[in-house]
Amino acid sequence: MTGHLVLSTLHTNDAPAAVSRLIDMGVEPFLITSSLTLVVGQRLARVPCSKCSEPVEADPRTLELLGLDPGQVDEAGLRSGPGCGFCAQTGYQGRLGLFEVVKVTRKLRELIVGRATEVALKEEAVAGGMRSMRADGLAKALAGRTTLEEVLRVTPPDPDLARRASRRAGAQSPPPAQAQVPQPPPRPRPRCSSWTTTAPSPRSPPPCWSTATRWWRPATSTRACGWSSPSTPT
Ligand SMILES: [Zn+2]
């Protein structure tokens, strides 16, 4: 507001939450929009020990908790160490930052003045190009600069990553079964009550004959049964 660059720190879960934290502290939204230009969220993750770390495969449980599909993760760069004298048997030596950066754009300013929810601010930040600390950590873990377990431990969940994971799970699950169209019960076949399986007499061919069942109606009966009547039964 006065032309001075002021750098400050704030404790929040992520970078977009800095806005609601400032409002909670009593700062008016119009003052935030006129003075806040950039927010950087940071977590520190441990770095695998340079002496004892070696390439490892990802733990399936960790991948599941992070919402990652094993088939889509290139594990070639993953590293972890069992621990040695250099790293005090921890497997880690040093730390690096995982970051997310929110640039306060015109659209974000409108949301702040309108006292939009934290979720809406975060969605707009992601739409504006923000990469979450978890996404930044995953990229660094896959490059061997930290571990997946550290990313899981120090970063808050990323709703965008979780949404993509649930979409993948939905795509892999079998499609729901087609609703069964109820079929009407089969219509009872008309059947002549006087039919018989007895072979007909050649002298008195029956007047009624069924090709499906080859049942015969006695020649003495005169009732119609609805079946076709060939002239010469076989
Ligand atoms: Zn070590």
PDB file of C-alpha atoms and ligand atoms in Angstrom:
ATOM      1  CA  MET A   1       0.000   0.000   0.000  1.00  0.00           C
ATOM      2  CA  THR A   2       2.887   2.357   0.742  1.00  0.00           C
ATOM      3  CA  GLY A   3       5.201   1.057  -1.981  1.00  0.00           C
ATOM      4  CA  HIS A   4       7.282  -1.069   0.374  1.00  0.00           C
ATOM      5  CA  LEU A   5       7.867  -4.750  -0.185  1.00  0.00           C
ATOM      6  CA  VAL A   6       6.970  -6.612   2.966  1.00  0.00           C
ATOM      7  CA  LEU A   7       7.772 -10.303   3.410  1.00  0.00           C
ATOM      8  CA  SER A   8       6.069 -12.121   6.239  1.00  0.00           C
ATOM      9  CA  THR A   9       5.254 -15.607   7.425  1.00  0.00           C
ATOM     10  CA  LEU A  10       1.960 -17.107   8.450  1.00  0.00           C
ATOM     11  CA  HIS A  11       0.957 -20.518   9.747  1.00  0.00           C
ATOM     12  CA  THR A  12      -1.708 -22.142   7.555  1.00  0.00           C
ATOM     13  CA  ASN A  13      -2.358 -25.533   6.003  1.00  0.00           C
ATOM     14  CA  ASP A  14      -1.650 -24.336   2.480  1.00  0.00           C
ATOM     15  CA  ALA A  15      -1.010 -21.178   0.481  1.00  0.00           C
ATOM     16  CA  PRO A  16      -4.639 -20.292  -0.451  1.00  0.00           C
ATOM     17  CA  ALA A  17      -5.605 -20.534   3.234  1.00  0.00           C
ATOM     18  CA  ALA A  18      -3.425 -17.472   3.940  1.00  0.00           C
ATOM     19  CA  VAL A  19      -6.316 -15.259   2.794  1.00  0.00           C
ATOM     20  CA  SER A  20      -8.860 -16.687   5.215  1.00  0.00           C
ATOM     21  CA  ARG A  21      -6.218 -16.618   7.953  1.00  0.00           C
ATOM     22  CA  LEU A  22      -5.661 -12.878   7.396  1.00  0.00           C
ATOM     23  CA  ILE A  23      -9.441 -12.284   7.470  1.00  0.00           C
ATOM     24  CA  ASP A  24      -9.664 -14.287  10.697  1.00  0.00           C
ATOM     25  CA  MET A  25      -6.982 -11.974  12.128  1.00  0.00           C
ATOM     26  CA  GLY A  26      -9.201  -8.962  11.390  1.00  0.00           C
ATOM     27  CA  VAL A  27      -7.745  -7.703   8.104  1.00  0.00           C
ATOM     28  CA  GLU A  28     -10.461  -6.323   5.823  1.00  0.00           C
ATOM     29  CA  PRO A  29     -10.741  -8.117   2.450  1.00  0.00           C
ATOM     30  CA  PHE A  30     -10.294  -4.858   0.490  1.00  0.00           C
ATOM     31  CA  LEU A  31      -6.970  -4.302   2.296  1.00  0.00           C
ATOM     32  CA  ILE A  32      -5.862  -7.837   1.372  1.00  0.00           C
ATOM     33  CA  THR A  33      -6.642  -7.352  -2.308  1.00  0.00           C
ATOM     34  CA  SER A  34      -4.708  -4.089  -2.426  1.00  0.00           C
ATOM     35  CA  SER A  35      -1.617  -5.360  -0.640  1.00  0.00           C
ATOM     36  CA  LEU A  36      -1.262  -9.117  -1.085  1.00  0.00           C
ATOM     37  CA  THR A  37       0.539 -10.076  -4.299  1.00  0.00           C
ATOM     38  CA  LEU A  38       1.993 -13.551  -3.760  1.00  0.00           C
ATOM     39  CA  VAL A  39       1.713 -16.418  -1.276  1.00  0.00           C
ATOM     40  CA  VAL A  40       4.243 -19.248  -1.082  1.00  0.00           C
ATOM     41  CA  GLY A  41       3.366 -22.380   0.860  1.00  0.00           C
ATOM     42  CA  GLN A  42       6.252 -24.501   2.104  1.00  0.00           C
ATOM     43  CA  ARG A  43       6.910 -27.809   3.795  1.00  0.00           C
ATOM     44  CA  LEU A  44      10.285 -29.332   4.529  1.00  0.00           C
ATOM     45  CA  ALA A  45      10.908 -32.965   3.594  1.00  0.00           C
ATOM     46  CA  ARG A  46      13.968 -35.024   4.439  1.00  0.00           C
ATOM     47  CA  VAL A  47      16.462 -35.948   1.745  1.00  0.00           C
ATOM     48  CA  PRO A  48      17.638 -39.569   1.332  1.00  0.00           C
ATOM     49  CA  CYS A  49      21.164 -40.111   2.650  1.00  0.00           C
ATOM     50  CA  SER A  50      23.750 -39.739  -0.112  1.00  0.00           C
ATOM     51  CA  LYS A  51      25.915 -42.510   1.378  1.00  0.00           C
ATOM     52  CA  CYS A  52      23.454 -45.353   1.957  1.00  0.00           C
ATOM     53  CA  SER A  53      20.384 -44.616  -0.195  1.00  0.00           C
ATOM     54  CA  GLU A  54      19.734 -46.844  -3.178  1.00  0.00           C
ATOM     55  CA  PRO A  55      16.998 -47.342  -5.790  1.00  0.00           C
ATOM     56  CA  VAL A  56      13.871 -48.913  -4.303  1.00  0.00           C
ATOM     57  CA  GLU A  57      10.422 -49.969  -5.406  1.00  0.00           C
ATOM     58  CA  ALA A  58       7.414 -48.029  -4.187  1.00  0.00           C
ATOM     59  CA  ASP A  59       5.441 -49.377  -1.266  1.00  0.00           C
ATOM     60  CA  PRO A  60       1.946 -50.230  -2.598  1.00  0.00           C
ATOM     61  CA  ARG A  61       0.280 -48.967   0.579  1.00  0.00           C
ATOM     62  CA  THR A  62       2.053 -45.583   0.283  1.00  0.00           C
ATOM     63  CA  LEU A  63       1.036 -45.313  -3.366  1.00  0.00           C
ATOM     64  CA  GLU A  64      -2.545 -46.043  -2.411  1.00  0.00           C
ATOM     65  CA  LEU A  65      -2.534 -43.404   0.342  1.00  0.00           C
ATOM     66  CA  LEU A  66      -1.090 -40.867  -2.082  1.00  0.00           C
ATOM     67  CA  GLY A  67      -3.756 -41.739  -4.670  1.00  0.00           C
ATOM     68  CA  LEU A  68      -1.206 -42.928  -7.234  1.00  0.00           C
ATOM     69  CA  ASP A  69      -1.692 -45.712  -9.746  1.00  0.00           C
ATOM     70  CA  PRO A  70       1.391 -48.016  -9.718  1.00  0.00           C
ATOM     71  CA  GLY A  71       1.112 -48.423 -13.483  1.00  0.00           C
ATOM     72  CA  GLN A  72       1.404 -44.699 -14.036  1.00  0.00           C
ATOM     73  CA  VAL A  73       4.346 -44.080 -11.711  1.00  0.00           C
ATOM     74  CA  ASP A  74       7.867 -44.307 -13.021  1.00  0.00           C
ATOM     75  CA  GLU A  75       9.666 -45.715  -9.979  1.00  0.00           C
ATOM     76  CA  ALA A  76      13.083 -45.600 -11.599  1.00  0.00           C
ATOM     77  CA  GLY A  77      14.186 -42.579  -9.578  1.00  0.00           C
ATOM     78  CA  LEU A  78      12.857 -43.589  -6.149  1.00  0.00           C
ATOM     79  CA  ARG A  79      15.579 -43.816  -3.506  1.00  0.00           C
ATOM     80  CA  SER A  80      15.665 -44.796   0.151  1.00  0.00           C
ATOM     81  CA  GLY A  81      18.409 -45.645   2.608  1.00  0.00           C
ATOM     82  CA  PRO A  82      18.511 -48.262   5.376  1.00  0.00           C
ATOM     83  CA  GLY A  83      20.689 -45.967   7.516  1.00  0.00           C
ATOM     84  CA  CYS A  84      24.422 -45.731   8.126  1.00  0.00           C
ATOM     85  CA  GLY A  85      26.952 -43.986  10.348  1.00  0.00           C
ATOM     86  CA  PHE A  86      26.891 -40.892   8.121  1.00  0.00           C
ATOM     87  CA  CYS A  87      23.129 -40.337   8.593  1.00  0.00           C
ATOM     88  CA  ALA A  88      22.925 -41.580  12.211  1.00  0.00           C
ATOM     89  CA  GLN A  89      21.040 -44.687  11.023  1.00  0.00           C
ATOM     90  CA  THR A  90      18.071 -42.571   9.861  1.00  0.00           C
ATOM     91  CA  GLY A  91      18.446 -43.033   6.101  1.00  0.00           C
ATOM     92  CA  TYR A  92      18.106 -39.267   5.649  1.00  0.00           C
ATOM     93  CA  GLN A  93      20.593 -36.429   5.490  1.00  0.00           C
ATOM     94  CA  GLY A  94      19.363 -32.822   5.114  1.00  0.00           C
ATOM     95  CA  ARG A  95      16.002 -31.406   4.025  1.00  0.00           C
ATOM     96  CA  LEU A  96      14.517 -29.688   0.997  1.00  0.00           C
ATOM     97  CA  GLY A  97      11.476 -27.500   0.475  1.00  0.00           C
ATOM     98  CA  LEU A  98       8.213 -28.519  -1.158  1.00  0.00           C
ATOM     99  CA  PHE A  99       6.424 -25.431  -2.435  1.00  0.00           C
ATOM    100  CA  GLU A 100       3.169 -24.144  -3.818  1.00  0.00           C
ATOM    101  CA  VAL A 101       2.837 -20.604  -5.157  1.00  0.00           C
ATOM    102  CA  VAL A 102      -0.351 -18.556  -5.446  1.00  0.00           C
ATOM    103  CA  LYS A 103      -0.215 -15.373  -7.485  1.00  0.00           C
ATOM    104  CA  VAL A 104      -3.068 -13.087  -6.485  1.00  0.00           C
ATOM    105  CA  THR A 105      -4.813 -12.480  -9.798  1.00  0.00           C
ATOM    106  CA  ARG A 106      -7.748 -10.226 -10.622  1.00  0.00           C
ATOM    107  CA  LYS A 107     -10.129 -13.176 -10.389  1.00  0.00           C
ATOM    108  CA  LEU A 108      -8.761 -14.110  -6.975  1.00  0.00           C
ATOM    109  CA  ARG A 109      -9.156 -10.506  -5.799  1.00  0.00           C
ATOM    110  CA  GLU A 110     -12.813 -10.594  -6.802  1.00  0.00           C
ATOM    111  CA  LEU A 111     -13.278 -13.785  -4.798  1.00  0.00           C
ATOM    112  CA  ILE A 112     -11.498 -12.320  -1.777  1.00  0.00           C
ATOM    113  CA  VAL A 113     -13.645  -9.148  -1.799  1.00  0.00           C
ATOM    114  CA  GLY A 114     -16.705 -11.369  -2.116  1.00  0.00           C
ATOM    115  CA  ARG A 115     -15.524 -13.336   0.941  1.00  0.00           C
ATOM    116  CA  ALA A 116     -15.419 -16.579  -1.030  1.00  0.00           C
ATOM    117  CA  THR A 117     -14.808 -19.825   0.804  1.00  0.00           C
ATOM    118  CA  GLU A 118     -11.349 -21.312   1.224  1.00  0.00           C
ATOM    119  CA  VAL A 119     -12.309 -24.142  -1.141  1.00  0.00           C
ATOM    120  CA  ALA A 120     -13.303 -21.683  -3.861  1.00  0.00           C
ATOM    121  CA  LEU A 121     -10.048 -19.767  -3.413  1.00  0.00           C
ATOM    122  CA  LYS A 122      -8.061 -22.982  -3.714  1.00  0.00           C
ATOM    123  CA  GLU A 123      -9.942 -24.081  -6.825  1.00  0.00           C
ATOM    124  CA  GLU A 124      -9.278 -20.729  -8.451  1.00  0.00           C
ATOM    125  CA  ALA A 125      -5.600 -20.926  -7.452  1.00  0.00           C
ATOM    126  CA  VAL A 126      -5.318 -24.380  -9.057  1.00  0.00           C
ATOM    127  CA  ALA A 127      -7.137 -23.116 -12.149  1.00  0.00           C
ATOM    128  CA  GLY A 128      -4.620 -20.289 -12.263  1.00  0.00           C
ATOM    129  CA  GLY A 129      -1.712 -22.734 -12.404  1.00  0.00           C
ATOM    130  CA  MET A 130      -0.850 -23.458  -8.766  1.00  0.00           C
ATOM    131  CA  ARG A 131       0.875 -26.808  -8.239  1.00  0.00           C
ATOM    132  CA  SER A 132       0.203 -28.108  -4.738  1.00  0.00           C
ATOM    133  CA  MET A 133       2.942 -28.943  -2.258  1.00  0.00           C
ATOM    134  CA  ARG A 134       1.959 -32.599  -2.554  1.00  0.00           C
ATOM    135  CA  ALA A 135       2.278 -32.535  -6.329  1.00  0.00           C
ATOM    136  CA  ASP A 136       5.637 -30.758  -6.008  1.00  0.00           C
ATOM    137  CA  GLY A 137       6.729 -33.357  -3.450  1.00  0.00           C
ATOM    138  CA  LEU A 138       5.677 -36.261  -5.673  1.00  0.00           C
ATOM    139  CA  ALA A 139       7.735 -34.881  -8.542  1.00  0.00           C
ATOM    140  CA  LYS A 140      10.751 -34.534  -6.247  1.00  0.00           C
ATOM    141  CA  ALA A 141      10.252 -38.011  -4.745  1.00  0.00           C
ATOM    142  CA  LEU A 142      10.073 -39.606  -8.196  1.00  0.00           C
ATOM    143  CA  ALA A 143      13.342 -37.831  -8.982  1.00  0.00           C
ATOM    144  CA  GLY A 144      14.965 -39.317  -5.865  1.00  0.00           C
ATOM    145  CA  ARG A 145      15.291 -35.995  -4.035  1.00  0.00           C
ATOM    146  CA  THR A 146      13.022 -37.111  -1.180  1.00  0.00           C
ATOM    147  CA  THR A 147      10.838 -40.163  -0.508  1.00  0.00           C
ATOM    148  CA  LEU A 148       7.132 -40.873  -1.046  1.00  0.00           C
ATOM    149  CA  GLU A 149       6.817 -41.522   2.686  1.00  0.00           C
ATOM    150  CA  GLU A 150       8.136 -38.026   3.430  1.00  0.00           C
ATOM    151  CA  VAL A 151       5.689 -36.475   0.953  1.00  0.00           C
ATOM    152  CA  LEU A 152       2.840 -38.350   2.596  1.00  0.00           C
ATOM    153  CA  ARG A 153       4.034 -37.292   6.046  1.00  0.00           C
ATOM    154  CA  VAL A 154       4.563 -33.565   5.538  1.00  0.00           C
ATOM    155  CA  THR A 155       2.093 -32.407   2.877  1.00  0.00           C
ATOM    156  CA  PRO A 156      -1.676 -31.929   3.198  1.00  0.00           C
ATOM    157  CA  PRO A 157      -3.914 -33.970   0.879  1.00  0.00           C
ATOM    158  CA  ASP A 158      -4.473 -32.535  -2.585  1.00  0.00           C
ATOM    159  CA  PRO A 159      -8.186 -32.706  -3.513  1.00  0.00           C
ATOM    160  CA  ASP A 160      -7.299 -32.430  -7.200  1.00  0.00           C
ATOM    161  CA  LEU A 161      -5.016 -35.501  -7.031  1.00  0.00           C
ATOM    162  CA  ALA A 162      -7.655 -37.388  -5.027  1.00  0.00           C
ATOM    163  CA  ARG A 163     -10.291 -36.539  -7.646  1.00  0.00           C
ATOM    164  CA  ARG A 164      -8.078 -37.836 -10.443  1.00  0.00           C
ATOM    165  CA  ALA A 165      -7.375 -41.036  -8.474  1.00  0.00           C
ATOM    166  CA  SER A 166     -11.072 -41.678  -7.909  1.00  0.00           C
ATOM    167  CA  ARG A 167     -11.751 -41.047 -11.617  1.00  0.00           C
ATOM    168  CA  ARG A 168      -9.083 -43.639 -12.501  1.00  0.00           C
ATOM    169  CA  ALA A 169     -10.593 -46.119 -10.062  1.00  0.00           C
ATOM    170  CA  GLY A 170     -14.011 -45.541 -11.597  1.00  0.00           C
ATOM    171  CA  ALA A 171     -12.637 -46.085 -15.096  1.00  0.00           C
ATOM    172  CA  GLN A 172     -10.953 -49.356 -14.078  1.00  0.00           C
ATOM    173  CA  SER A 173     -13.954 -50.839 -12.325  1.00  0.00           C
ATOM    174  CA  PRO A 174     -16.293 -52.884 -14.553  1.00  0.00           C
ATOM    175  CA  PRO A 175     -19.247 -50.947 -15.945  1.00  0.00           C
ATOM    176  CA  PRO A 176     -22.474 -51.368 -14.014  1.00  0.00           C
ATOM    177  CA  ALA A 177     -24.585 -54.255 -15.228  1.00  0.00           C
ATOM    178  CA  GLN A 178     -27.256 -53.336 -17.693  1.00  0.00           C
ATOM    179  CA  ALA A 179     -30.638 -53.231 -16.130  1.00  0.00           C
ATOM    180  CA  GLN A 180     -32.440 -56.404 -16.991  1.00  0.00           C
ATOM    181  CA  VAL A 181     -35.575 -55.686 -18.963  1.00  0.00           C
ATOM    182  CA  PRO A 182     -38.257 -57.866 -17.430  1.00  0.00           C
ATOM    183  CA  GLN A 183     -39.432 -60.369 -19.982  1.00  0.00           C
ATOM    184  CA  PRO A 184     -43.043 -61.497 -20.065  1.00  0.00           C
ATOM    185  CA  PRO A 185     -43.538 -65.130 -19.078  1.00  0.00           C
ATOM    186  CA  PRO A 186     -43.632 -67.494 -22.069  1.00  0.00           C
ATOM    187  CA  ARG A 187     -47.082 -67.944 -23.451  1.00  0.00           C
ATOM    188  CA  PRO A 188     -48.406 -71.437 -22.897  1.00  0.00           C
ATOM    189  CA  ARG A 189     -48.527 -73.344 -26.144  1.00  0.00           C
ATOM    190  CA  PRO A 190     -52.000 -74.240 -27.223  1.00  0.00           C
ATOM    191  CA  ARG A 191     -52.401 -77.873 -26.700  1.00  0.00           C
ATOM    192  CA  CYS A 192     -55.182 -80.091 -27.755  1.00  0.00           C
ATOM    193  CA  SER A 193     -56.481 -82.019 -24.771  1.00  0.00           C
ATOM    194  CA  SER A 194     -57.174 -85.064 -26.916  1.00  0.00           C
ATOM    195  CA  TRP A 195     -53.646 -85.366 -28.386  1.00  0.00           C
ATOM    196  CA  THR A 196     -51.813 -88.640 -28.027  1.00  0.00           C
ATOM    197  CA  THR A 197     -48.347 -89.988 -28.716  1.00  0.00           C
ATOM    198  CA  THR A 198     -49.822 -93.125 -30.173  1.00  0.00           C
ATOM    199  CA  ALA A 199     -48.922 -93.652 -33.817  1.00  0.00           C
ATOM    200  CA  PRO A 200     -51.878 -93.059 -36.108  1.00  0.00           C
ATOM    201  CA  SER A 201     -53.474 -95.750 -38.083  1.00  0.00           C
ATOM    202  CA  PRO A 202     -52.637 -95.489 -41.802  1.00  0.00           C
ATOM    203  CA  ARG A 203     -56.310 -95.973 -42.631  1.00  0.00           C
ATOM    204  CA  SER A 204     -57.471 -93.015 -40.596  1.00  0.00           C
ATOM    205  CA  PRO A 205     -54.961 -90.147 -40.767  1.00  0.00           C
ATOM    206  CA  PRO A 206     -55.466 -87.645 -37.936  1.00  0.00           C
ATOM    207  CA  PRO A 207     -56.887 -84.256 -38.838  1.00  0.00           C
ATOM    208  CA  CYS A 208     -54.462 -82.434 -36.575  1.00  0.00           C
ATOM    209  CA  TRP A 209     -50.701 -82.622 -36.476  1.00  0.00           C
ATOM    210  CA  SER A 210     -47.870 -80.763 -34.672  1.00  0.00           C
ATOM    211  CA  THR A 211     -44.341 -80.643 -36.183  1.00  0.00           C
ATOM    212  CA  ALA A 212     -42.877 -79.575 -32.853  1.00  0.00           C
ATOM    213  CA  THR A 213     -44.025 -82.448 -30.723  1.00  0.00           C
ATOM    214  CA  ARG A 214     -45.266 -84.956 -33.299  1.00  0.00           C
ATOM    215  CA  TRP A 215     -48.184 -85.595 -31.069  1.00  0.00           C
ATOM    216  CA  TRP A 216     -51.285 -86.842 -32.714  1.00  0.00           C
ATOM    217  CA  ARG A 217     -54.857 -86.180 -32.139  1.00  0.00           C
ATOM    218  CA  PRO A 218     -57.123 -89.159 -32.488  1.00  0.00           C
ATOM    219  CA  ALA A 219     -59.128 -89.170 -35.669  1.00  0.00           C
ATOM    220  CA  THR A 220     -62.308 -89.504 -33.658  1.00  0.00           C
ATOM    221  CA  SER A 221     -61.919 -86.039 -32.171  1.00  0.00           C
ATOM    222  CA  THR A 222     -63.483 -83.189 -34.085  1.00  0.00           C
ATOM    223  CA  ARG A 223     -62.248 -80.324 -31.863  1.00  0.00           C
ATOM    224  CA  ALA A 224     -59.816 -77.885 -33.445  1.00  0.00           C
ATOM    225  CA  CYS A 225     -56.553 -77.421 -31.577  1.00  0.00           C
ATOM    226  CA  GLY A 226     -54.991 -74.535 -33.507  1.00  0.00           C
ATOM    227  CA  TRP A 227     -52.090 -76.454 -35.070  1.00  0.00           C
ATOM    228  CA  SER A 228     -51.476 -76.824 -38.784  1.00  0.00           C
ATOM    229  CA  SER A 229     -52.638 -80.019 -40.406  1.00  0.00           C
ATOM    230  CA  PRO A 230     -50.487 -81.413 -43.198  1.00  0.00           C
ATOM    231  CA  SER A 231     -52.281 -83.544 -45.614  1.00  0.00           C
ATOM    232  CA  THR A 232     -49.945 -86.551 -45.225  1.00  0.00           C
ATOM    233  CA  PRO A 233     -48.351 -87.057 -41.802  1.00  0.00           C
ATOM    234  CA  THR A 234     -45.005 -88.812 -41.711  1.00  0.00           C
TER     235      THR A 234
HETATM  236 ZN    ZN B   1      23.098 -43.149   5.484  1.00  0.00          ZN
END
